[in-house]
mmCIF file of C-alpha atoms in Angstrom:
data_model
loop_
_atom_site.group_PDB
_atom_site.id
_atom_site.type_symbol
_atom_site.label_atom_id
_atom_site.label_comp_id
_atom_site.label_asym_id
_atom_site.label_seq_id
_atom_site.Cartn_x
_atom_site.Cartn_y
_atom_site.Cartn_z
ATOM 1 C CA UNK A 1 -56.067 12.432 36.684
ATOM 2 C CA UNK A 2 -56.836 9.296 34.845
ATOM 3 C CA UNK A 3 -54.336 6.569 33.977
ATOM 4 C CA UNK A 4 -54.922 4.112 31.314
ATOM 5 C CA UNK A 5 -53.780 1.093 29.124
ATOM 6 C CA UNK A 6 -52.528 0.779 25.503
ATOM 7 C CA UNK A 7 -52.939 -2.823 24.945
ATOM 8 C CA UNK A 8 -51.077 -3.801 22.204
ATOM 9 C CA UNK A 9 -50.489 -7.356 22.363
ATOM 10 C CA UNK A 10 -51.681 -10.184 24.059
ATOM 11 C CA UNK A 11 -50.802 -14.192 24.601
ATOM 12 C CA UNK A 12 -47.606 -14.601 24.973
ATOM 13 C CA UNK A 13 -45.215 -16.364 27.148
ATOM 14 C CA UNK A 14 -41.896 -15.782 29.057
ATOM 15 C CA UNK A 15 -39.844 -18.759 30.601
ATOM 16 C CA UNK A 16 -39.001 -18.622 34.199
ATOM 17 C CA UNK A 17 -34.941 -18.667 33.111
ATOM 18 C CA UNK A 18 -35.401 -15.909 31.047
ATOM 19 C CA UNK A 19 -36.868 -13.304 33.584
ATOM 20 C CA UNK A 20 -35.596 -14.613 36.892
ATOM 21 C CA UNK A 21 -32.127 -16.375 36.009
ATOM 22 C CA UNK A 22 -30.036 -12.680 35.744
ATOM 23 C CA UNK A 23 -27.235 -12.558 38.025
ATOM 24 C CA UNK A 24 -26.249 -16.474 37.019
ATOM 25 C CA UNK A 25 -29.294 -18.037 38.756
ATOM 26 C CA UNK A 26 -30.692 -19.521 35.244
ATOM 27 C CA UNK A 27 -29.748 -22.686 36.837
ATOM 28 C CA UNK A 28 -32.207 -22.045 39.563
ATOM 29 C CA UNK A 29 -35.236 -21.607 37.146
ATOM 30 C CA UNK A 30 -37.604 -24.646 35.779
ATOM 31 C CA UNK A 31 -36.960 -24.201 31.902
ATOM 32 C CA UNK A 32 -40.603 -25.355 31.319
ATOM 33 C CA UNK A 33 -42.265 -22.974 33.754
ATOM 34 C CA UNK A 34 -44.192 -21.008 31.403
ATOM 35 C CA UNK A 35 -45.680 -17.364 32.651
ATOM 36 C CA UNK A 36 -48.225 -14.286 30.724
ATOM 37 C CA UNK A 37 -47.002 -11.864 28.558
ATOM 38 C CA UNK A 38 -48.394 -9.370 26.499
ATOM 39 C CA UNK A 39 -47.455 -5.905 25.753
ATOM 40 C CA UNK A 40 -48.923 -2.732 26.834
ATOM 41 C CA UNK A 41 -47.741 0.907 27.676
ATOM 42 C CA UNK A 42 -49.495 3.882 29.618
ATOM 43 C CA UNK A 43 -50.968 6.839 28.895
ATOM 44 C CA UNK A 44 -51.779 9.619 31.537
ATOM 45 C CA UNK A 45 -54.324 12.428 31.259
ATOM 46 C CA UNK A 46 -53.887 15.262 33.621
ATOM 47 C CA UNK A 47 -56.651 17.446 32.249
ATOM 48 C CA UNK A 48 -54.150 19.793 31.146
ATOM 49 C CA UNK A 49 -51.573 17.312 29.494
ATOM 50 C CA UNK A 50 -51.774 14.093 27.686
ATOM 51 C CA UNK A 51 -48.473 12.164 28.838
ATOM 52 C CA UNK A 52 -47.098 8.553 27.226
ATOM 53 C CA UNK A 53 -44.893 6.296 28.822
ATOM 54 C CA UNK A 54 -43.210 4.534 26.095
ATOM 55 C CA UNK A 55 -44.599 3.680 22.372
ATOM 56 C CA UNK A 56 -44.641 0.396 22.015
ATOM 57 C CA UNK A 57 -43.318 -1.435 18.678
ATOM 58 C CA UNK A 58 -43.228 -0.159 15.424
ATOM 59 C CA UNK A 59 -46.052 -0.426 13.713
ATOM 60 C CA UNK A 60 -44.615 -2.480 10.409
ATOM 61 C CA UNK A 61 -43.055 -5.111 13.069
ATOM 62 C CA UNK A 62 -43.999 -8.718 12.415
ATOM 63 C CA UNK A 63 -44.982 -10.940 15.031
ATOM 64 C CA UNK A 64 -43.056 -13.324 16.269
ATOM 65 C CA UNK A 65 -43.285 -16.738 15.692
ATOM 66 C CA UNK A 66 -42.106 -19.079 19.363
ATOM 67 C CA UNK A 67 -40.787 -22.660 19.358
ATOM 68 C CA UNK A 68 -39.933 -24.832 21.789
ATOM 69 C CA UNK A 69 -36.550 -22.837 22.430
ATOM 70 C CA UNK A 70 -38.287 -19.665 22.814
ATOM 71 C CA UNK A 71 -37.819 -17.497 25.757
ATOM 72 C CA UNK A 72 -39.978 -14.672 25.691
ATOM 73 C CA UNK A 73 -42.804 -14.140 23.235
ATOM 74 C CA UNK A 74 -44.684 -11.258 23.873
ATOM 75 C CA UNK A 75 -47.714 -12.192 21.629
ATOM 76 C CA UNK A 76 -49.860 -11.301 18.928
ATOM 77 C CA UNK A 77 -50.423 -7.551 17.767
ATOM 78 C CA UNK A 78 -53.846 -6.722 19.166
ATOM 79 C CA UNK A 79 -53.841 -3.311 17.291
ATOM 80 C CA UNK A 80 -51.090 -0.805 15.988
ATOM 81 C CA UNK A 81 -50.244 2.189 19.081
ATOM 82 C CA UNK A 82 -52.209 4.884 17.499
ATOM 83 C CA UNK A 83 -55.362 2.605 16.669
ATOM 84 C CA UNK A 84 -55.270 1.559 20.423
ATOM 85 C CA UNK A 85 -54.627 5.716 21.469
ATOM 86 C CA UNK A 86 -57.709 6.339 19.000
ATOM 87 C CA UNK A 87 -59.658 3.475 20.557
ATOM 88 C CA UNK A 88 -58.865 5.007 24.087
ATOM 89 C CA UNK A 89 -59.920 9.050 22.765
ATOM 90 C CA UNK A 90 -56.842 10.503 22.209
ATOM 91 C CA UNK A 91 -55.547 11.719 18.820
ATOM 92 C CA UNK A 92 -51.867 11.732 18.162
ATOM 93 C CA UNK A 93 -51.742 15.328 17.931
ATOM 94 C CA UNK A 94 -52.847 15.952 21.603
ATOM 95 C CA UNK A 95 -50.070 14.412 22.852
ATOM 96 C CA UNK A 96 -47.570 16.870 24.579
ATOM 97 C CA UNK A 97 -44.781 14.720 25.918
ATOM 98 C CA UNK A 98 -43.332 11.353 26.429
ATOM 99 C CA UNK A 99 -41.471 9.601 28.532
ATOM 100 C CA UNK A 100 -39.291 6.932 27.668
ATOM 101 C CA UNK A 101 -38.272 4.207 30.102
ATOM 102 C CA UNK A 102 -35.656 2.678 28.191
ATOM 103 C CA UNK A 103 -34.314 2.831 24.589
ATOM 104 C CA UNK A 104 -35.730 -0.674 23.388
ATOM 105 C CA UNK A 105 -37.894 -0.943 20.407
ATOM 106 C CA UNK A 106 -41.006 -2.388 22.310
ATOM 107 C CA UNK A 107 -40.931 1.243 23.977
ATOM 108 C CA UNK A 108 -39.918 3.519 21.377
ATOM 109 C CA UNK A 109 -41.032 2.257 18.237
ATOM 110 C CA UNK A 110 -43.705 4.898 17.291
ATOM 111 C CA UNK A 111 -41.878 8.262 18.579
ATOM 112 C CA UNK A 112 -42.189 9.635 15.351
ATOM 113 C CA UNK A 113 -45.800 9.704 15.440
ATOM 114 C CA UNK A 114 -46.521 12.145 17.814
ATOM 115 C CA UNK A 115 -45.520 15.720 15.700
ATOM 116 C CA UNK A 116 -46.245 18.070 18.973
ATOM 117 C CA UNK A 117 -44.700 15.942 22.108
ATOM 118 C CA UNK A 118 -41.745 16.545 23.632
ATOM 119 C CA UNK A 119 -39.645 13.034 24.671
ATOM 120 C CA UNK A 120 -38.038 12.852 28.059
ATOM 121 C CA UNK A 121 -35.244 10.230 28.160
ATOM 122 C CA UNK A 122 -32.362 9.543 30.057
ATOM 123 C CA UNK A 123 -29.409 10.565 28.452
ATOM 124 C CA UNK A 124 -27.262 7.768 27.731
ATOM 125 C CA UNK A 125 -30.169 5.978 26.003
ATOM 126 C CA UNK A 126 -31.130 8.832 23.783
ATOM 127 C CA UNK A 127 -27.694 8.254 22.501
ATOM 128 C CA UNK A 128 -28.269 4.887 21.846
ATOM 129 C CA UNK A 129 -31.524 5.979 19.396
ATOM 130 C CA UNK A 130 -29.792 9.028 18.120
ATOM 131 C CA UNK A 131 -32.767 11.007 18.996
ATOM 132 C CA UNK A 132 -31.425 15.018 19.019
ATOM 133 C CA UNK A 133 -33.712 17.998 18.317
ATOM 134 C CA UNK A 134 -35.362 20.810 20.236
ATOM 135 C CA UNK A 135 -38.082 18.485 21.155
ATOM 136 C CA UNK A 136 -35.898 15.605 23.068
ATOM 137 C CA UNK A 137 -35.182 16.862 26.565
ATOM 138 C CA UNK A 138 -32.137 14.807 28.242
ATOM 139 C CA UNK A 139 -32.921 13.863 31.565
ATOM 140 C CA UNK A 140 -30.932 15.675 33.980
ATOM 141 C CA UNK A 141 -32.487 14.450 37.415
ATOM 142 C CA UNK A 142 -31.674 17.371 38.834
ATOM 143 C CA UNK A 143 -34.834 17.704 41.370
ATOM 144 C CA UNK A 144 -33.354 15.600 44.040
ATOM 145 C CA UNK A 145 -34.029 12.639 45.714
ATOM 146 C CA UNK A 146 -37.474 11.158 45.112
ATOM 147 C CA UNK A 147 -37.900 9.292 48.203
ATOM 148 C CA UNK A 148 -35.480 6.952 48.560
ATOM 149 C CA UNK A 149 -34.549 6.573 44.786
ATOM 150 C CA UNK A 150 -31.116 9.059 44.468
ATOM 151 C CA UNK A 151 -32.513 11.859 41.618
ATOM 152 C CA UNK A 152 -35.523 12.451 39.566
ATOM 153 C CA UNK A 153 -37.001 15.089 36.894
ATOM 154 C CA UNK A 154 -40.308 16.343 38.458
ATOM 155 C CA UNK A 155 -42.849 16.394 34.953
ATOM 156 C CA UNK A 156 -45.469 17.746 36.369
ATOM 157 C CA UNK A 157 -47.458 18.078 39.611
ATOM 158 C CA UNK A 158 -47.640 14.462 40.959
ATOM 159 C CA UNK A 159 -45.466 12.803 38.172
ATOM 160 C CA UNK A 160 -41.879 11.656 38.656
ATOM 161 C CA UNK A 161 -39.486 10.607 36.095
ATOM 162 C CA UNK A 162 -36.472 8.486 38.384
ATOM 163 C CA UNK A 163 -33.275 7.795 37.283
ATOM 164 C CA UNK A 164 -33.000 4.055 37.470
ATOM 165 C CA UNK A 165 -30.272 2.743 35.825
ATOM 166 C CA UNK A 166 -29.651 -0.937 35.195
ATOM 167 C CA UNK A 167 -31.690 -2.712 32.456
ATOM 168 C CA UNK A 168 -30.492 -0.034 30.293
ATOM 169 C CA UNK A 169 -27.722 2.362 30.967
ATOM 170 C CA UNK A 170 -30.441 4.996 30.986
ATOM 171 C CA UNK A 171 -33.158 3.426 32.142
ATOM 172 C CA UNK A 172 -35.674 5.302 34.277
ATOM 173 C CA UNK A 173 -39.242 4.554 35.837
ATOM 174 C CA UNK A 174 -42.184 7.370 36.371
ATOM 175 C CA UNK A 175 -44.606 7.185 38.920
ATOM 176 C CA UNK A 176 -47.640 9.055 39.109
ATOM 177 C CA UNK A 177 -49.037 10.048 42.368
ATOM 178 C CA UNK A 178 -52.759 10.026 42.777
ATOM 179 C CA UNK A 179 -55.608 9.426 45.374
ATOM 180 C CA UNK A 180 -53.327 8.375 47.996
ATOM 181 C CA UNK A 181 -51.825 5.607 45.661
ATOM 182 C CA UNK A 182 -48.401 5.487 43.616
ATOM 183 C CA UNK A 183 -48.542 4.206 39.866
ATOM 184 C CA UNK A 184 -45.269 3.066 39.078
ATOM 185 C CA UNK A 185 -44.726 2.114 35.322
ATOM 186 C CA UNK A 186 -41.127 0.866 35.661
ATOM 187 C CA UNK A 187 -40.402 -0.523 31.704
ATOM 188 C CA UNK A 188 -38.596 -3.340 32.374
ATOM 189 C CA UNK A 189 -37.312 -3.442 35.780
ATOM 190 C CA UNK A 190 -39.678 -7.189 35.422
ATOM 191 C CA UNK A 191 -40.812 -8.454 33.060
ATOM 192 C CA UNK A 192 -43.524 -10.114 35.192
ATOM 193 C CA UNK A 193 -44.516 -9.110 38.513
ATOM 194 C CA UNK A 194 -43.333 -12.803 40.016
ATOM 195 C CA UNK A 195 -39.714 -11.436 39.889
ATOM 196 C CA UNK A 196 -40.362 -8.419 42.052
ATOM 197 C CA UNK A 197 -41.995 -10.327 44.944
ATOM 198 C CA UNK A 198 -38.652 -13.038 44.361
ATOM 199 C CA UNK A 199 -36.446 -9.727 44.211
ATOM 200 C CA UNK A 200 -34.794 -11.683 41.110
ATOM 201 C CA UNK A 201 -33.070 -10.256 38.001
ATOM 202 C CA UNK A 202 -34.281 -10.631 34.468
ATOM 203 C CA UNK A 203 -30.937 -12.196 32.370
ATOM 204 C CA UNK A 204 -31.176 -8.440 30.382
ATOM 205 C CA UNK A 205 -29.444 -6.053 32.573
ATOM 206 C CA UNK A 206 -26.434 -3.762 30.381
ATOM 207 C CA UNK A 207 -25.328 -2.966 33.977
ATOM 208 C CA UNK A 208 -26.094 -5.698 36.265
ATOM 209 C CA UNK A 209 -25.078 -3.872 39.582
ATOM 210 C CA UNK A 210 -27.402 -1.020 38.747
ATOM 211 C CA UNK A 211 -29.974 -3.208 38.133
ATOM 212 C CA UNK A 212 -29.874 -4.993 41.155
ATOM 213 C CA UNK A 213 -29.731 -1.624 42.799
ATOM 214 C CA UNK A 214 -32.484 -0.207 41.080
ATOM 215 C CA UNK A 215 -34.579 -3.301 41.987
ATOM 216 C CA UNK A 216 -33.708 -2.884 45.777
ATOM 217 C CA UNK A 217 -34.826 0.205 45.675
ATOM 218 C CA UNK A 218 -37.882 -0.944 43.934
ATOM 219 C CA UNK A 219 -38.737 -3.510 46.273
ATOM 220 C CA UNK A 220 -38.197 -1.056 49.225
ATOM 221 C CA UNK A 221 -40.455 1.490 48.297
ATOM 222 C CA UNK A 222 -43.595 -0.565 47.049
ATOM 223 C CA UNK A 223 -42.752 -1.889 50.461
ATOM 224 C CA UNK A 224 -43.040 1.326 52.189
ATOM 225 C CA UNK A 225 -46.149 3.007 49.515
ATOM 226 C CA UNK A 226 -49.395 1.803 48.742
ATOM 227 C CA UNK A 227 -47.747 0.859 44.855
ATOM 228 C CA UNK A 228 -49.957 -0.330 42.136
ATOM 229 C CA UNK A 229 -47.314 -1.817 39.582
ATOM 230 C CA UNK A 230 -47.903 -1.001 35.928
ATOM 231 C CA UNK A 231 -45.977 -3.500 34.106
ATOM 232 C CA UNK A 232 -45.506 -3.376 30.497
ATOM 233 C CA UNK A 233 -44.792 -7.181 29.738
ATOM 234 C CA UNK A 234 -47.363 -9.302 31.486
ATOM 235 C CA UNK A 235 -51.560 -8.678 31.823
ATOM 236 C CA UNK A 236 -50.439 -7.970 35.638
ATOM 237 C CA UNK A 237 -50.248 -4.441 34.416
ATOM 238 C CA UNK A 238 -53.405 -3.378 33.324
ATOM 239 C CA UNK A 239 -55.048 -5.866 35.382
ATOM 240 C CA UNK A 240 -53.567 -4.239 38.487
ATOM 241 C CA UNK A 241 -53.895 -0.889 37.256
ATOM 242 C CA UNK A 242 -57.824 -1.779 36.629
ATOM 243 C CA UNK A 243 -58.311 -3.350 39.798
ATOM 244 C CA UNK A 244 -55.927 -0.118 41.476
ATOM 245 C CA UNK A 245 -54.064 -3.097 43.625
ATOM 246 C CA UNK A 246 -51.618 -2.350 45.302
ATOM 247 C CA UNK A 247 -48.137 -4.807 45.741
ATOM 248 C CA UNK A 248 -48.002 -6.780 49.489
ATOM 249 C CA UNK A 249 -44.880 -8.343 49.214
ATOM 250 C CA UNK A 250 -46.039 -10.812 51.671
ATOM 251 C CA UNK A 251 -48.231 -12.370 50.009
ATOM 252 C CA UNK A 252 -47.249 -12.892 46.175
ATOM 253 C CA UNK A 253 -50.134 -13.344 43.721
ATOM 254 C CA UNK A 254 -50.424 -16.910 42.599
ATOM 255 C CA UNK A 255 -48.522 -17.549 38.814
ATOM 256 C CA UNK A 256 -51.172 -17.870 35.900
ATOM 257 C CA UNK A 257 -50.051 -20.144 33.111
ATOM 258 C CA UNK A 258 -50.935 -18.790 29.709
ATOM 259 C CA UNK A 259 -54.046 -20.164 28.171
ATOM 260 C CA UNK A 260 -53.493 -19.632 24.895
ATOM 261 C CA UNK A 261 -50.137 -18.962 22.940
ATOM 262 C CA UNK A 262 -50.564 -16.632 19.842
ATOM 263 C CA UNK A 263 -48.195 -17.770 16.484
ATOM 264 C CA UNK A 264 -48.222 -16.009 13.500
ATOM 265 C CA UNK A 265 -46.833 -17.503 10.334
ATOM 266 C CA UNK A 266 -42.984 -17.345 9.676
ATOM 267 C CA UNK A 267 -41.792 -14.852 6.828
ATOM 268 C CA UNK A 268 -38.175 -15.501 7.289
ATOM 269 C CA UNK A 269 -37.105 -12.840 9.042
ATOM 270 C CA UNK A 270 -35.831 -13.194 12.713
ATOM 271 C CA UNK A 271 -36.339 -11.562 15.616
ATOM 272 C CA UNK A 272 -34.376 -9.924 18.998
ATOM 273 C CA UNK A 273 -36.468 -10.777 21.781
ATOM 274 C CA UNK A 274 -34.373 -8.287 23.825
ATOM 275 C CA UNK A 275 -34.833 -4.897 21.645
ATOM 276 C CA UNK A 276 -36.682 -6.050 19.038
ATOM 277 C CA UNK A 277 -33.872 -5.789 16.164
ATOM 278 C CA UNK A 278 -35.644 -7.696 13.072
ATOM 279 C CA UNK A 279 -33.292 -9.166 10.787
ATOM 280 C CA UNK A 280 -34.103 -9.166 7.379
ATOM 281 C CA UNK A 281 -32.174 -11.577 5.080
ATOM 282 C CA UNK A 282 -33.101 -9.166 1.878
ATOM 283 C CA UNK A 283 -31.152 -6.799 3.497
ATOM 284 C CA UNK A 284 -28.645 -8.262 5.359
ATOM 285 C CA UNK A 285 -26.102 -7.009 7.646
ATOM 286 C CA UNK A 286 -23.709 -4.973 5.374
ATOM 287 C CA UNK A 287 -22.526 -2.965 7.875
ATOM 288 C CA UNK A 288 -20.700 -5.718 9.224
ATOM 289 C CA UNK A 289 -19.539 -7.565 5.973
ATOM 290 C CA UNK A 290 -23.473 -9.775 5.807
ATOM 291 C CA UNK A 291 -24.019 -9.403 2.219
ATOM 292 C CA UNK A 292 -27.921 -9.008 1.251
ATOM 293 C CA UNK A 293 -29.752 -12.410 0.341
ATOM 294 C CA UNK A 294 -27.742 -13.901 3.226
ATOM 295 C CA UNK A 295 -30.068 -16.387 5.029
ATOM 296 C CA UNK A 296 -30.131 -15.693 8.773
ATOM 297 C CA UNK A 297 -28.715 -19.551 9.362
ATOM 298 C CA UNK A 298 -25.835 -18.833 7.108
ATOM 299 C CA UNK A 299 -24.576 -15.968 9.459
ATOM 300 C CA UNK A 300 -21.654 -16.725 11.413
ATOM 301 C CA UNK A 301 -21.875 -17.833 14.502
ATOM 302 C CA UNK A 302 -20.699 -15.477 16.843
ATOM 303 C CA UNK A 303 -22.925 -12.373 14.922
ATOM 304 C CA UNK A 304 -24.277 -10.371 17.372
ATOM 305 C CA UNK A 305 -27.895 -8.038 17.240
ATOM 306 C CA UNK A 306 -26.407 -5.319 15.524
ATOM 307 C CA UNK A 307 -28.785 -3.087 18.290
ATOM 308 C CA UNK A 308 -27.911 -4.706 21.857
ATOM 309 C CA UNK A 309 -25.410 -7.939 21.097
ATOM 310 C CA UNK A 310 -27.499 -10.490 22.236
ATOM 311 C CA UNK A 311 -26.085 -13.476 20.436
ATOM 312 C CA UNK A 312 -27.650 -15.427 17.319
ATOM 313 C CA UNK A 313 -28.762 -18.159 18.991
ATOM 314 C CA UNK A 314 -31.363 -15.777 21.141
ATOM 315 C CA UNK A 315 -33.620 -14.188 18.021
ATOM 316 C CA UNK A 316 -36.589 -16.397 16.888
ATOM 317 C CA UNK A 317 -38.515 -16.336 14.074
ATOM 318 C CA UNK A 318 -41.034 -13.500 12.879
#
């Protein structure tokens, strides 16, 4: 079995607030403490299958463009997600399923361009996207306990898909058992492996209970299972996927302050840094009375992300 990287972007930033101040600890964070991000999803080959975990973002997304109010930036687009499958050997057309962690953009965005893969997803997110057809297979976590997380869809031999509600309302994590080592690619469960050593809560949680939950649980079984953690938001990922480390949440890796920040130039449209909603002031927001041509500081002030509500004063320039 091989498990692999799709890098898609790289230098970026999050701010300590951001992805350890959930459950009202923002207070507790250094607003200056700057940490990695970048963006990359998995892909594994069983020599039978070729399996995704998540899509990353669409490929006509802009980049965004960070300021000093910025709180996560997840970098500049290294390459679209089927240039980086085609730079790792696979064709689009091999791929025979998917599994989604969460319903965000930044993990769906290219669904549509795999023609022969079936998508697992847990069920109250694929009603968030919509997604219906005989190829989208509603998570029913109806193989039992997977050790001590409560339910789980068994994909195939070795790979898990784990109901793990919190960050999303059907958020899940896989993990892939192989050589005597656990790969868990968790979405966004952290955004950067400092939070799971702290056992602290991103602010982005549409059930905050089940999140913490879901993080206990987290916490307990790297604790308990030689667990290299495949993150999607920081270089942590791939780098401990690459390396095949494992987490010892004794002894927390020291924070690595980005080196470089990657800024595109602005084009007027903003950006959610949560789901990834773009807004567009050609377009507008008619759906909720923003007429097109509507500059995006002209809209009122308590407008919403039409996607996941974060407020205005969140999206940043792309």
């Amino acid at each position: 079995m091989k498990i692999l990287a799709v890098k898609l972007y790289e230098n970026g930033f999050v701010r300590e607030p951001f992805f350890m101040g959930g459950e009202g600890r923002e207070n507790e964070c250094r607003p200056d403490a700057l940490y990695r991000q970048s963006l990359q999803n998995y892909l594994i080959d069983t020599g039978s299958e070729i399996i995704l975990v998540d899509t990353g973002m669409p490929a006509e997304m802009p980049d965004a463009v960070p300021d000093e109010k910025t709180q996560i930036h997840i970098g500049a687009r290294i390459r679209d997600y089927v240039s980086a499958l085609r730079e790792l050997g696979y064709e689009p057309e091999q791929v025979s399923r998917i599994l989604v962690t969460h319903h965000h953009v930044d993990h769906t965005g290219e669904l549509r361009a795999f023609p022969n893969a079936t998508i697992h997803i847990g069920p109250e997110d694929a009603d968030t996207l919509g997604l219906q057809g005989p190829n989208v297979v509603r998570a029913a976590y109806s193989d039992g306990p997977y050790f001590n997380f409560d339910a789980h869809d068994r994909i195939a031999e070795g790979i898990a898909f784990v109901k793990a509600r919190g960050h999303t309302k059907g958020n899940s994590i896989v993990i892939v058992e192989d050589g005597g080592l656990f790969y868990m690619m968790h979405g966004d469960v952290t955004y950067s492996d400092e939070a799971l050593y702290a056992g602290r809560l991103s602010v982005v949680a549409e059930d905050e209970k089940a999140a913490r939950d879901t993080l206990d649980r987290v916490r307990s079984f790297v604790a308990a299972h030689p667990t290299v953690y495949c993150s999607t938001h920081t270089p942590l990922g791939y780098e401990n996927l690459e390396a095949r480390r494992t987490v010892d949440l004794n002894n927390p890796p020291a924070p690595v302050p980005p080196e470089q920040i990657a800024a595109g130039k602005a084009t007027g449209r903003y950006v959610c840094p949560v789901c990834g909603w773009c807004y567009d002031p050609a377009e507008g927001d008619p759906a909720r009375g923003i007429k097109p041509g509507t500059p995006f500081e002209d809209l009122p002030g308590d407008w919403t992300c039409p996607r996941c509500r974060r407020p205005k004063n969140m999206f940043g320039k792309a």
